[in-house]
């Protein structure tokens, strides 16, 4: 007899009820995930087990009338993985992205998350993942802030005032207890002002909106970067004070002098090695580097100006106490995060367990008995 298979479906309201907006708890779960990454108790896609995911990128032209063509942020991607420890589960985040979604009143990306039994492959949970993904994206620099930032930081700068950086800022603020001022930079002044008003109302600290990149970076203790891919973002070495921590969750470029003098901490060095392997395999390494967050660092590594990735430091090693993060109060630290499916899996697992305990969600049936076996 083959067993009946049921699984839980969690809508966006369901995952809100299950705790997806609990930023402090998400940081804790992501810190646990970093520890497992540092120990190697995980798998992701690709032959190297460290691929960010597999994407469909559309051509500039197509002879087929219904085939999508390239556009800003237009792609589909699957991000599979396995995570060990207490999670011991497989999963996949699947999403479609298109900047033109805004014209239809939709988010840029529409995401779902599937969790599966590691042995049978049976589905355990299918859930809305826009808020899940935003929460774990924010929690990653939240973990970095805990381990790398000056614990007495007074000024935080938000570079890019969209929903992803809002999640980053919320998570970072769960770890920093001495913040007195927040600078909000966006190329659109009204977005910067709106974000600053929200900060003041929510946290009771002074906040200002600016549309000058220099004002966004200069003299801040902690800087979270998650700006749009649609306009290049550049910051200068001279803007970054001693002891500052720059938490990068989106594309950015800077002076070579800053990257070669700052202490660089990667989210997970094998992930970045996989990016470099993909760049080589693409046949146009330079073009590939231009499209990924770590590209400016990979160029300097190729030129021998930065240590090779296997000799560099990942945040999992810092969390596990294997390597040092910040060693001096005056260190300027830059943290590079590129996104990994294991964080979606761990936070999705936590939400699934919460939902099961609270009776949240809808039970769906795959079969009572498989037609074929």
GROMACS .gro file of C-alpha atoms in nm:
model
  373
    1UNK     CA    1   0.000   0.000   0.000
    2UNK     CA    2   0.130   0.341  -0.094
    3UNK     CA    3   0.063   0.619   0.155
    4UNK     CA    4  -0.170   0.908   0.107
    5UNK     CA    5   0.018   1.236   0.060
    6UNK     CA    6  -0.119   1.563   0.193
    7UNK     CA    7   0.071   1.890   0.222
    8UNK     CA    8   0.002   2.234   0.365
    9UNK     CA    9  -0.062   2.544   0.155
   10UNK     CA   10   0.015   2.881   0.313
   11UNK     CA   11  -0.113   3.199   0.148
   12UNK     CA   12   0.046   3.538   0.218
   13UNK     CA   13  -0.204   3.610   0.500
   14UNK     CA   14  -0.125   3.264   0.639
   15UNK     CA   15   0.250   3.325   0.656
   16UNK     CA   16   0.192   3.665   0.816
   17UNK     CA   17  -0.009   3.488   1.086
   18UNK     CA   18   0.269   3.227   1.113
   19UNK     CA   19   0.526   3.498   1.192
   20UNK     CA   20   0.703   3.590   0.868
   21UNK     CA   21   0.731   3.954   0.984
   22UNK     CA   22   0.914   3.865   1.307
   23UNK     CA   23   1.248   4.014   1.203
   24UNK     CA   24   1.430   3.929   1.525
   25UNK     CA   25   1.339   3.561   1.500
   26UNK     CA   26   1.431   3.556   1.131
   27UNK     CA   27   1.778   3.690   1.217
   28UNK     CA   28   1.817   3.409   1.472
   29UNK     CA   29   1.717   3.143   1.218
   30UNK     CA   30   1.948   3.290   0.953
   31UNK     CA   31   2.235   3.299   1.204
   32UNK     CA   32   2.174   2.928   1.264
   33UNK     CA   33   2.179   2.878   0.887
   34UNK     CA   34   2.513   3.058   0.857
   35UNK     CA   35   2.653   2.822   1.118
   36UNK     CA   36   2.543   2.520   0.910
   37UNK     CA   37   2.692   2.678   0.597
   38UNK     CA   38   3.023   2.722   0.778
   39UNK     CA   39   3.018   2.355   0.877
   40UNK     CA   40   2.923   2.241   0.526
   41UNK     CA   41   2.589   2.082   0.625
   42UNK     CA   42   2.399   2.193   0.316
   43UNK     CA   43   2.368   2.145  -0.060
   44UNK     CA   44   2.263   2.386  -0.333
   45UNK     CA   45   2.231   2.347  -0.710
   46UNK     CA   46   2.494   2.281  -0.973
   47UNK     CA   47   2.781   2.037  -0.993
   48UNK     CA   48   2.964   2.238  -0.728
   49UNK     CA   49   2.660   2.227  -0.491
   50UNK     CA   50   2.692   2.603  -0.445
   51UNK     CA   51   2.501   2.758  -0.733
   52UNK     CA   52   2.269   3.048  -0.657
   53UNK     CA   53   2.014   2.887  -0.888
   54UNK     CA   54   1.913   2.826  -1.248
   55UNK     CA   55   1.762   3.112  -1.448
   56UNK     CA   56   1.581   3.162  -1.774
   57UNK     CA   57   1.695   3.490  -1.928
   58UNK     CA   58   1.501   3.594  -2.235
   59UNK     CA   59   1.656   3.692  -2.572
   60UNK     CA   60   1.657   4.045  -2.710
   61UNK     CA   61   1.461   3.921  -3.015
   62UNK     CA   62   1.263   3.609  -3.095
   63UNK     CA   63   1.109   3.472  -3.417
   64UNK     CA   64   0.831   3.323  -3.206
   65UNK     CA   65   0.546   3.567  -3.139
   66UNK     CA   66   0.462   3.438  -2.791
   67UNK     CA   67   0.816   3.398  -2.658
   68UNK     CA   68   0.902   3.668  -2.400
   69UNK     CA   69   1.186   3.904  -2.488
   70UNK     CA   70   1.441   4.068  -2.259
   71UNK     CA   71   1.343   4.352  -2.031
   72UNK     CA   72   1.461   4.504  -1.702
   73UNK     CA   73   1.469   4.238  -1.430
   74UNK     CA   74   1.282   3.995  -1.657
   75UNK     CA   75   1.363   3.631  -1.581
   76UNK     CA   76   1.249   3.310  -1.418
   77UNK     CA   77   1.465   3.134  -1.161
   78UNK     CA   78   1.465   2.819  -0.951
   79UNK     CA   79   1.672   2.803  -0.632
   80UNK     CA   80   1.688   2.447  -0.494
   81UNK     CA   81   1.876   2.330  -0.188
   82UNK     CA   82   1.908   2.099   0.109
   83UNK     CA   83   1.976   2.222   0.463
   84UNK     CA   84   2.086   1.995   0.746
   85UNK     CA   85   2.092   2.045   1.121
   86UNK     CA   86   1.749   2.048   1.282
   87UNK     CA   87   1.596   2.147   0.945
   88UNK     CA   88   1.703   1.835   0.750
   89UNK     CA   89   1.483   1.923   0.455
   90UNK     CA   90   1.492   2.001   0.083
   91UNK     CA   91   1.324   2.295  -0.083
   92UNK     CA   92   1.304   2.520  -0.385
   93UNK     CA   93   1.219   2.887  -0.429
   94UNK     CA   94   1.067   2.960  -0.768
   95UNK     CA   95   1.011   3.305  -0.904
   96UNK     CA   96   0.934   3.512  -1.205
   97UNK     CA   97   1.054   3.870  -1.224
   98UNK     CA   98   0.965   4.161  -1.450
   99UNK     CA   99   1.015   4.530  -1.376
  100UNK     CA  100   0.704   4.602  -1.585
  101UNK     CA  101   0.491   4.429  -1.321
  102UNK     CA  102   0.453   4.764  -1.148
  103UNK     CA  103   0.231   4.879  -1.435
  104UNK     CA  104  -0.008   4.596  -1.341
  105UNK     CA  105  -0.003   4.676  -0.971
  106UNK     CA  106   0.216   4.375  -0.897
  107UNK     CA  107   0.551   4.340  -0.716
  108UNK     CA  108   0.857   4.315  -0.942
  109UNK     CA  109   0.891   3.947  -0.848
  110UNK     CA  110   0.624   3.689  -0.767
  111UNK     CA  111   0.766   3.406  -0.556
  112UNK     CA  112   0.658   3.070  -0.418
  113UNK     CA  113   0.841   2.826  -0.190
  114UNK     CA  114   0.809   2.446  -0.185
  115UNK     CA  115   0.947   2.227   0.095
  116UNK     CA  116   0.995   1.855   0.035
  117UNK     CA  117   1.076   1.542   0.228
  118UNK     CA  118   1.448   1.475   0.176
  119UNK     CA  119   1.398   1.100   0.124
  120UNK     CA  120   1.077   1.058  -0.076
  121UNK     CA  121   1.056   1.396  -0.249
  122UNK     CA  122   0.697   1.430  -0.128
  123UNK     CA  123   0.575   1.789  -0.087
  124UNK     CA  124   0.542   1.909   0.272
  125UNK     CA  125   0.445   2.272   0.220
  126UNK     CA  126   0.378   2.519  -0.059
  127UNK     CA  127   0.376   2.882   0.045
  128UNK     CA  128   0.365   3.239  -0.076
  129UNK     CA  129   0.726   3.357  -0.065
  130UNK     CA  130   0.744   3.730  -0.139
  131UNK     CA  131   0.745   3.823   0.229
  132UNK     CA  132   0.948   3.515   0.320
  133UNK     CA  133   1.219   3.606   0.069
  134UNK     CA  134   1.224   3.972   0.172
  135UNK     CA  135   1.250   3.873   0.539
  136UNK     CA  136   1.543   3.639   0.490
  137UNK     CA  137   1.714   3.886   0.254
  138UNK     CA  138   1.692   4.145   0.531
  139UNK     CA  139   1.794   3.902   0.804
  140UNK     CA  140   2.125   3.818   0.633
  141UNK     CA  141   2.269   4.170   0.680
  142UNK     CA  142   2.102   4.162   1.021
  143UNK     CA  143   2.329   3.871   1.115
  144UNK     CA  144   2.622   4.060   0.962
  145UNK     CA  145   2.538   4.368   1.170
  146UNK     CA  146   2.542   4.157   1.486
  147UNK     CA  147   2.886   4.011   1.413
  148UNK     CA  148   3.060   4.287   1.216
  149UNK     CA  149   2.921   4.630   1.302
  150UNK     CA  150   3.035   4.857   1.583
  151UNK     CA  151   2.788   4.767   1.863
  152UNK     CA  152   2.783   5.136   1.961
  153UNK     CA  153   2.685   5.255   1.611
  154UNK     CA  154   2.497   5.585   1.623
  155UNK     CA  155   2.420   5.654   1.255
  156UNK     CA  156   2.268   5.413   1.001
  157UNK     CA  157   2.236   5.496   0.634
  158UNK     CA  158   1.978   5.329   0.408
  159UNK     CA  159   2.095   5.340   0.046
  160UNK     CA  160   1.795   5.255  -0.167
  161UNK     CA  161   1.453   5.307  -0.007
  162UNK     CA  162   1.263   5.017  -0.159
  163UNK     CA  163   1.094   4.718   0.011
  164UNK     CA  164   1.407   4.500   0.021
  165UNK     CA  165   1.615   4.760   0.203
  166UNK     CA  166   1.324   4.822   0.436
  167UNK     CA  167   1.348   4.454   0.537
  168UNK     CA  168   1.725   4.490   0.572
  169UNK     CA  169   1.689   4.798   0.791
  170UNK     CA  170   1.425   4.637   1.015
  171UNK     CA  171   1.652   4.335   1.070
  172UNK     CA  172   1.960   4.548   1.132
  173UNK     CA  173   1.772   4.755   1.390
  174UNK     CA  174   1.695   4.439   1.590
  175UNK     CA  175   2.071   4.414   1.650
  176UNK     CA  176   2.174   4.777   1.697
  177UNK     CA  177   2.049   4.941   2.015
  178UNK     CA  178   2.234   5.276   2.014
  179UNK     CA  179   2.117   5.427   1.682
  180UNK     CA  180   2.028   5.797   1.706
  181UNK     CA  181   2.012   5.904   1.341
  182UNK     CA  182   1.911   5.744   1.010
  183UNK     CA  183   1.997   5.883   0.666
  184UNK     CA  184   1.770   5.764   0.385
  185UNK     CA  185   1.908   5.793   0.029
  186UNK     CA  186   1.719   5.733  -0.291
  187UNK     CA  187   1.748   5.882  -0.638
  188UNK     CA  188   1.383   5.986  -0.591
  189UNK     CA  189   1.363   6.244  -0.313
  190UNK     CA  190   0.998   6.167  -0.236
  191UNK     CA  191   1.081   5.799  -0.171
  192UNK     CA  192   1.369   5.901   0.056
  193UNK     CA  193   1.145   6.142   0.249
  194UNK     CA  194   0.869   5.883   0.283
  195UNK     CA  195   1.116   5.627   0.418
  196UNK     CA  196   1.259   5.880   0.663
  197UNK     CA  197   0.911   5.964   0.790
  198UNK     CA  198   0.839   5.593   0.846
  199UNK     CA  199   1.170   5.552   1.034
  200UNK     CA  200   1.093   5.845   1.264
  201UNK     CA  201   0.741   5.721   1.337
  202UNK     CA  202   0.846   5.359   1.389
  203UNK     CA  203   1.171   5.396   1.582
  204UNK     CA  204   1.151   5.743   1.733
  205UNK     CA  205   1.491   5.851   1.600
  206UNK     CA  206   1.592   6.143   1.381
  207UNK     CA  207   1.575   6.056   1.011
  208UNK     CA  208   1.633   6.259   0.695
  209UNK     CA  209   1.581   6.186   0.326
  210UNK     CA  210   1.852   6.273   0.073
  211UNK     CA  211   1.900   6.221  -0.301
  212UNK     CA  212   2.278   6.265  -0.304
  213UNK     CA  213   2.481   5.943  -0.292
  214UNK     CA  214   2.760   6.122  -0.109
  215UNK     CA  215   2.526   6.226   0.172
  216UNK     CA  216   2.396   5.869   0.180
  217UNK     CA  217   2.739   5.720   0.244
  218UNK     CA  218   2.948   5.986   0.415
  219UNK     CA  219   3.010   5.958   0.790
  220UNK     CA  220   2.760   5.675   0.858
  221UNK     CA  221   2.855   5.399   1.103
  222UNK     CA  222   2.647   5.131   0.928
  223UNK     CA  223   2.533   5.150   0.565
  224UNK     CA  224   2.283   4.907   0.413
  225UNK     CA  225   2.286   4.901   0.033
  226UNK     CA  226   1.997   4.753  -0.167
  227UNK     CA  227   1.939   4.994  -0.452
  228UNK     CA  228   1.772   4.936  -0.788
  229UNK     CA  229   1.963   4.758  -1.064
  230UNK     CA  230   1.824   5.007  -1.312
  231UNK     CA  231   2.070   5.286  -1.228
  232UNK     CA  232   2.438   5.225  -1.145
  233UNK     CA  233   2.536   5.310  -0.787
  234UNK     CA  234   2.889   5.426  -0.705
  235UNK     CA  235   3.042   5.537  -0.378
  236UNK     CA  236   3.385   5.682  -0.314
  237UNK     CA  237   3.647   5.562  -0.070
  238UNK     CA  238   3.673   5.905   0.094
  239UNK     CA  239   3.306   5.895   0.196
  240UNK     CA  240   3.348   5.590   0.422
  241UNK     CA  241   3.466   5.674   0.773
  242UNK     CA  242   3.693   5.469   0.996
  243UNK     CA  243   3.504   5.190   1.171
  244UNK     CA  244   3.214   5.193   0.923
  245UNK     CA  245   3.037   4.875   0.811
  246UNK     CA  246   2.891   4.858   0.459
  247UNK     CA  247   2.631   4.582   0.419
  248UNK     CA  248   2.580   4.514   0.047
  249UNK     CA  249   2.264   4.334  -0.067
  250UNK     CA  250   2.240   4.488  -0.414
  251UNK     CA  251   2.461   4.599  -0.704
  252UNK     CA  252   2.719   4.864  -0.619
  253UNK     CA  253   3.063   4.979  -0.727
  254UNK     CA  254   3.333   5.175  -0.554
  255UNK     CA  255   3.694   5.285  -0.569
  256UNK     CA  256   3.954   5.012  -0.591
  257UNK     CA  257   4.131   5.177  -0.298
  258UNK     CA  258   3.834   5.107  -0.070
  259UNK     CA  259   3.800   4.742  -0.167
  260UNK     CA  260   4.172   4.678  -0.124
  261UNK     CA  261   4.188   4.852   0.214
  262UNK     CA  262   3.858   4.740   0.372
  263UNK     CA  263   3.805   4.409   0.547
  264UNK     CA  264   3.587   4.201   0.313
  265UNK     CA  265   3.347   3.943   0.454
  266UNK     CA  266   3.147   3.731   0.210
  267UNK     CA  267   2.817   3.564   0.292
  268UNK     CA  268   2.964   3.230   0.178
  269UNK     CA  269   3.287   3.204  -0.020
  270UNK     CA  270   3.196   2.879  -0.208
  271UNK     CA  271   2.891   3.061  -0.350
  272UNK     CA  272   3.119   3.327  -0.494
  273UNK     CA  273   3.354   3.061  -0.631
  274UNK     CA  274   3.051   2.916  -0.811
  275UNK     CA  275   2.973   3.260  -0.957
  276UNK     CA  276   3.329   3.282  -1.091
  277UNK     CA  277   3.300   2.930  -1.240
  278UNK     CA  278   2.977   3.035  -1.411
  279UNK     CA  279   3.146   3.352  -1.539
  280UNK     CA  280   3.424   3.146  -1.695
  281UNK     CA  281   3.174   2.903  -1.845
  282UNK     CA  282   2.971   3.187  -1.995
  283UNK     CA  283   3.251   3.272  -2.237
  284UNK     CA  284   3.230   3.642  -2.149
  285UNK     CA  285   3.358   3.674  -1.796
  286UNK     CA  286   3.359   4.054  -1.795
  287UNK     CA  287   2.995   4.078  -1.901
  288UNK     CA  288   2.900   3.820  -1.638
  289UNK     CA  289   3.086   4.011  -1.366
  290UNK     CA  290   2.893   4.324  -1.459
  291UNK     CA  291   2.565   4.151  -1.377
  292UNK     CA  292   2.642   4.013  -1.029
  293UNK     CA  293   2.691   4.183  -0.694
  294UNK     CA  294   3.039   4.043  -0.635
  295UNK     CA  295   3.169   4.134  -0.981
  296UNK     CA  296   3.391   4.428  -0.871
  297UNK     CA  297   3.563   4.199  -0.619
  298UNK     CA  298   3.609   3.912  -0.865
  299UNK     CA  299   3.789   4.147  -1.106
  300UNK     CA  300   4.036   4.250  -0.836
  301UNK     CA  301   4.091   3.886  -0.738
  302UNK     CA  302   4.171   3.803  -1.103
  303UNK     CA  303   4.420   4.092  -1.102
  304UNK     CA  304   4.589   3.961  -0.787
  305UNK     CA  305   4.483   4.264  -0.584
  306UNK     CA  306   4.258   4.070  -0.342
  307UNK     CA  307   4.304   3.728  -0.179
  308UNK     CA  308   4.168   3.423  -0.360
  309UNK     CA  309   3.819   3.327  -0.247
  310UNK     CA  310   3.924   3.007  -0.064
  311UNK     CA  311   4.155   3.224   0.149
  312UNK     CA  312   3.883   3.481   0.221
  313UNK     CA  313   3.636   3.494   0.510
  314UNK     CA  314   3.272   3.389   0.500
  315UNK     CA  315   3.021   3.496   0.762
  316UNK     CA  316   2.959   3.133   0.862
  317UNK     CA  317   3.322   3.110   0.974
  318UNK     CA  318   3.276   3.427   1.180
  319UNK     CA  319   2.955   3.297   1.338
  320UNK     CA  320   3.129   2.969   1.425
  321UNK     CA  321   3.434   3.146   1.567
  322UNK     CA  322   3.667   2.989   1.309
  323UNK     CA  323   3.778   3.324   1.165
  324UNK     CA  324   3.770   3.683   1.284
  325UNK     CA  325   3.537   3.945   1.143
  326UNK     CA  326   3.606   4.294   1.273
  327UNK     CA  327   3.934   4.293   1.466
  328UNK     CA  328   3.980   4.666   1.532
  329UNK     CA  329   3.728   4.940   1.609
  330UNK     CA  330   3.876   5.139   1.320
  331UNK     CA  331   3.834   4.857   1.063
  332UNK     CA  332   3.623   4.949   0.764
  333UNK     CA  333   3.424   4.635   0.684
  334UNK     CA  334   3.226   4.550   0.371
  335UNK     CA  335   2.988   4.253   0.372
  336UNK     CA  336   2.878   4.103   0.040
  337UNK     CA  337   2.550   3.907   0.024
  338UNK     CA  338   2.425   3.743  -0.295
  339UNK     CA  339   2.135   3.526  -0.179
  340UNK     CA  340   2.116   3.152  -0.112
  341UNK     CA  341   1.826   2.909  -0.119
  342UNK     CA  342   1.920   2.764   0.219
  343UNK     CA  343   1.794   3.081   0.391
  344UNK     CA  344   1.457   3.052   0.216
  345UNK     CA  345   1.449   2.688   0.325
  346UNK     CA  346   1.530   2.754   0.691
  347UNK     CA  347   1.285   3.042   0.728
  348UNK     CA  348   1.021   2.852   0.529
  349UNK     CA  349   1.069   2.552   0.759
  350UNK     CA  350   1.025   2.774   1.064
  351UNK     CA  351   0.702   2.919   0.923
  352UNK     CA  352   0.571   2.575   0.828
  353UNK     CA  353   0.629   2.446   1.181
  354UNK     CA  354   0.463   2.755   1.331
  355UNK     CA  355   0.165   2.709   1.099
  356UNK     CA  356   0.130   2.341   1.189
  357UNK     CA  357   0.136   2.419   1.561
  358UNK     CA  358  -0.125   2.693   1.524
  359UNK     CA  359  -0.351   2.517   1.274
  360UNK     CA  360  -0.285   2.777   1.004
  361UNK     CA  361  -0.314   2.701   0.633
  362UNK     CA  362  -0.502   2.473   0.397
  363UNK     CA  363  -0.438   2.101   0.361
  364UNK     CA  364  -0.405   1.991  -0.002
  365UNK     CA  365  -0.408   1.634  -0.128
  366UNK     CA  366  -0.155   1.506  -0.380
  367UNK     CA  367  -0.312   1.161  -0.389
  368UNK     CA  368  -0.478   0.900  -0.176
  369UNK     CA  369  -0.300   0.635  -0.380
  370UNK     CA  370  -0.067   0.695  -0.678
  371UNK     CA  371  -0.209   0.592  -1.015
  372UNK     CA  372   0.134   0.460  -1.112
  373UNK     CA  373   0.403   0.315  -0.889
   0.00000   0.00000   0.00000
